[in-house]
PDB file of C-alpha atoms in Angstrom:
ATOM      1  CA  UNK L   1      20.574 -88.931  -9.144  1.00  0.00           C
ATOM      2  CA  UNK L   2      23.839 -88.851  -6.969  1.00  0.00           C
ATOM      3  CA  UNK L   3      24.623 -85.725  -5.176  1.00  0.00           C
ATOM      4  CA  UNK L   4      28.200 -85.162  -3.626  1.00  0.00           C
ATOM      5  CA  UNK L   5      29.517 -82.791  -1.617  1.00  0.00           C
ATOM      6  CA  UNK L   6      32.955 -81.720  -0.725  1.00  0.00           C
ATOM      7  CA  UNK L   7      33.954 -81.249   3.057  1.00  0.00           C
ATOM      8  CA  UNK L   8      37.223 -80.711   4.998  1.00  0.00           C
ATOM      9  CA  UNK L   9      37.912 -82.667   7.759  1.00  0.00           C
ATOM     10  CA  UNK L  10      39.185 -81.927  11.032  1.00  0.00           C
ATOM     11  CA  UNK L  11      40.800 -84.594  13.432  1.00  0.00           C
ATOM     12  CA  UNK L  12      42.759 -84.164  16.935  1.00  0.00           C
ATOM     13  CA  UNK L  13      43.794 -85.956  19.702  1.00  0.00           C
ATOM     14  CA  UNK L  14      44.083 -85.163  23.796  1.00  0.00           C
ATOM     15  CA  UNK L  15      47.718 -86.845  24.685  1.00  0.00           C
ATOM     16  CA  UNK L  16      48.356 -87.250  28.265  1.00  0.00           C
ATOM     17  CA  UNK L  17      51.899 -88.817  28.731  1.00  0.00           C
ATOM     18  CA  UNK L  18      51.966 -91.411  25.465  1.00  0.00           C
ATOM     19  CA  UNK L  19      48.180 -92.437  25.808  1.00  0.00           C
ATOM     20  CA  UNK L  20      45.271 -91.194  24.341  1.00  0.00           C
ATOM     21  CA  UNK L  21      42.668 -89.999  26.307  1.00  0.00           C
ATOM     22  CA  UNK L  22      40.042 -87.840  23.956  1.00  0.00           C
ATOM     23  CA  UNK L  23      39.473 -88.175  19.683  1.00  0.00           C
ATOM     24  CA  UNK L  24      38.112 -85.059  18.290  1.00  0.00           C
ATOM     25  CA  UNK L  25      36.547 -85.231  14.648  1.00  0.00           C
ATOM     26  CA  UNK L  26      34.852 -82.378  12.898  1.00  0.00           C
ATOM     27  CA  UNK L  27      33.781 -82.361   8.798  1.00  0.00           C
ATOM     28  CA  UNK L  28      33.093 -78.771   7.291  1.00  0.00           C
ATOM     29  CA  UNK L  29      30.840 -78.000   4.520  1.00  0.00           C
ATOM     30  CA  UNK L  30      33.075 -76.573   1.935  1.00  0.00           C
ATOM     31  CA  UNK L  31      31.317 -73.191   1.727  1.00  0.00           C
ATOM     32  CA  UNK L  32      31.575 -73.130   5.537  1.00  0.00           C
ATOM     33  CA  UNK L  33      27.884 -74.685   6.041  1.00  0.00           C
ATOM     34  CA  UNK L  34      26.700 -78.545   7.650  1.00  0.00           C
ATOM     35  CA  UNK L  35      29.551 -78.368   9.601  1.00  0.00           C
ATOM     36  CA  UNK L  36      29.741 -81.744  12.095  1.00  0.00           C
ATOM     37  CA  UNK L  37      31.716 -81.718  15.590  1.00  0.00           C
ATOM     38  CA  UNK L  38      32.654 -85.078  18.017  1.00  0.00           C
ATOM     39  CA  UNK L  39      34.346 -86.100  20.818  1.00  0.00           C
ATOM     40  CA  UNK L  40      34.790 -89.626  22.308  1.00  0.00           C
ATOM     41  CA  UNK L  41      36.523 -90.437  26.056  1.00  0.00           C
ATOM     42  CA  UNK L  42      38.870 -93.077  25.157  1.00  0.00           C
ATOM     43  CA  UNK L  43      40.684 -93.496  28.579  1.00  0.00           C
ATOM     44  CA  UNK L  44      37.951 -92.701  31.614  1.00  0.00           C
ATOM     45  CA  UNK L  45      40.042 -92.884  34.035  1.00  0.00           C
ATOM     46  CA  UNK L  46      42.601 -90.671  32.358  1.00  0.00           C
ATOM     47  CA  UNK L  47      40.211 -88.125  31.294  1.00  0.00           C
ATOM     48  CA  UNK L  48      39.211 -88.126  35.123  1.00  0.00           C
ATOM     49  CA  UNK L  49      42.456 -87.541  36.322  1.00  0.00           C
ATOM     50  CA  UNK L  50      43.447 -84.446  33.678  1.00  0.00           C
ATOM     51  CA  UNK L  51      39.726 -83.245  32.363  1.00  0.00           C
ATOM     52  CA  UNK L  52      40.863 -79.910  32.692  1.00  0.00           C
ATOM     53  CA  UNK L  53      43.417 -80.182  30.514  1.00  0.00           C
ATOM     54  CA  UNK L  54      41.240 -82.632  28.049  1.00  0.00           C
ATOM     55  CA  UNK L  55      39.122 -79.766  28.424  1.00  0.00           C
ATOM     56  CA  UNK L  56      41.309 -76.890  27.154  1.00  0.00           C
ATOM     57  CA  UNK L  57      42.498 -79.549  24.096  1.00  0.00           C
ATOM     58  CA  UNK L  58      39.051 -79.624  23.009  1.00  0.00           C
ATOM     59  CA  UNK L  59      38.316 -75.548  23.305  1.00  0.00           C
ATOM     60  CA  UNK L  60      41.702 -75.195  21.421  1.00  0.00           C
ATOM     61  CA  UNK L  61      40.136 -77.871  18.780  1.00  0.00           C
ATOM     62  CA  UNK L  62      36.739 -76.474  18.472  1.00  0.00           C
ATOM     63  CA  UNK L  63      38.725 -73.093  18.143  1.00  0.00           C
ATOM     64  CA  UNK L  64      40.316 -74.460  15.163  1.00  0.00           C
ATOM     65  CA  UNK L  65      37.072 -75.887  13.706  1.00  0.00           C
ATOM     66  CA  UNK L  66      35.469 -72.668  13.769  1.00  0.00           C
ATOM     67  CA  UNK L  67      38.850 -70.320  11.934  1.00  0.00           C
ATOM     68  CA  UNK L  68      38.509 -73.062   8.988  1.00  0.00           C
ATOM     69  CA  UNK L  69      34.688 -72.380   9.121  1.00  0.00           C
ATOM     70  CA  UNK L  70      35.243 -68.583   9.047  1.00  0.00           C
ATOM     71  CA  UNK L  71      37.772 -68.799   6.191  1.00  0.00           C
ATOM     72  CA  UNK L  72      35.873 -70.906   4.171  1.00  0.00           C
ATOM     73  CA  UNK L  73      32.493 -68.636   4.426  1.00  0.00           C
ATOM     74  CA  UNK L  74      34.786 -65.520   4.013  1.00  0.00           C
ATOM     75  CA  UNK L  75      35.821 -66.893   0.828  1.00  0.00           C
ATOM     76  CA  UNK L  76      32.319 -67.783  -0.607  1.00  0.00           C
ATOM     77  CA  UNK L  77      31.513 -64.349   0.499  1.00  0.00           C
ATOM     78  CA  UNK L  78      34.770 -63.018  -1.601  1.00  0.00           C
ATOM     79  CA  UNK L  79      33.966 -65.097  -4.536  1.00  0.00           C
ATOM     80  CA  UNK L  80      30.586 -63.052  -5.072  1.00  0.00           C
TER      81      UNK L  80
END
């Protein structure tokens, strides 16, 4: 028996100058449940030189992740 389910995804990027330095990648249940969060260092040496900054990029992502999260369980809620 195949199952499916329907998720929204969530990608984003740390930029420092023209390079890369952190990938973010989150997938959200689509009633706002089994949500999935990542990040991978790409550029060490960047990320050393500006982790605060990477740092604040991936608050301001996993701030993001969360209001589509919200929305999407306020909405199940609303449909009942």
């Amino acid at each position: 028996m195949l199952k499916t389910d329907k998720t929204t995804s969530l990608t984003g990027q740390s930029i420092i100058g023209n390079d890369m330095v952190m990938s973010f990648n989150a997938n959200i249940g689509q009633e706002g449940n089994g949500s999935t969060f990542s990040s991978n260092v790409l550029n060490q040496e960047l990320y050393a030189a500006n982790r605060v900054e990477c740092r604040k990029d991936k608050d301001e992502f996993e701030k993001k992740m969360y209001e589509i999260q919200d929305n999407l369980i306020d909405e199940k809620e609303a449909a009942k």
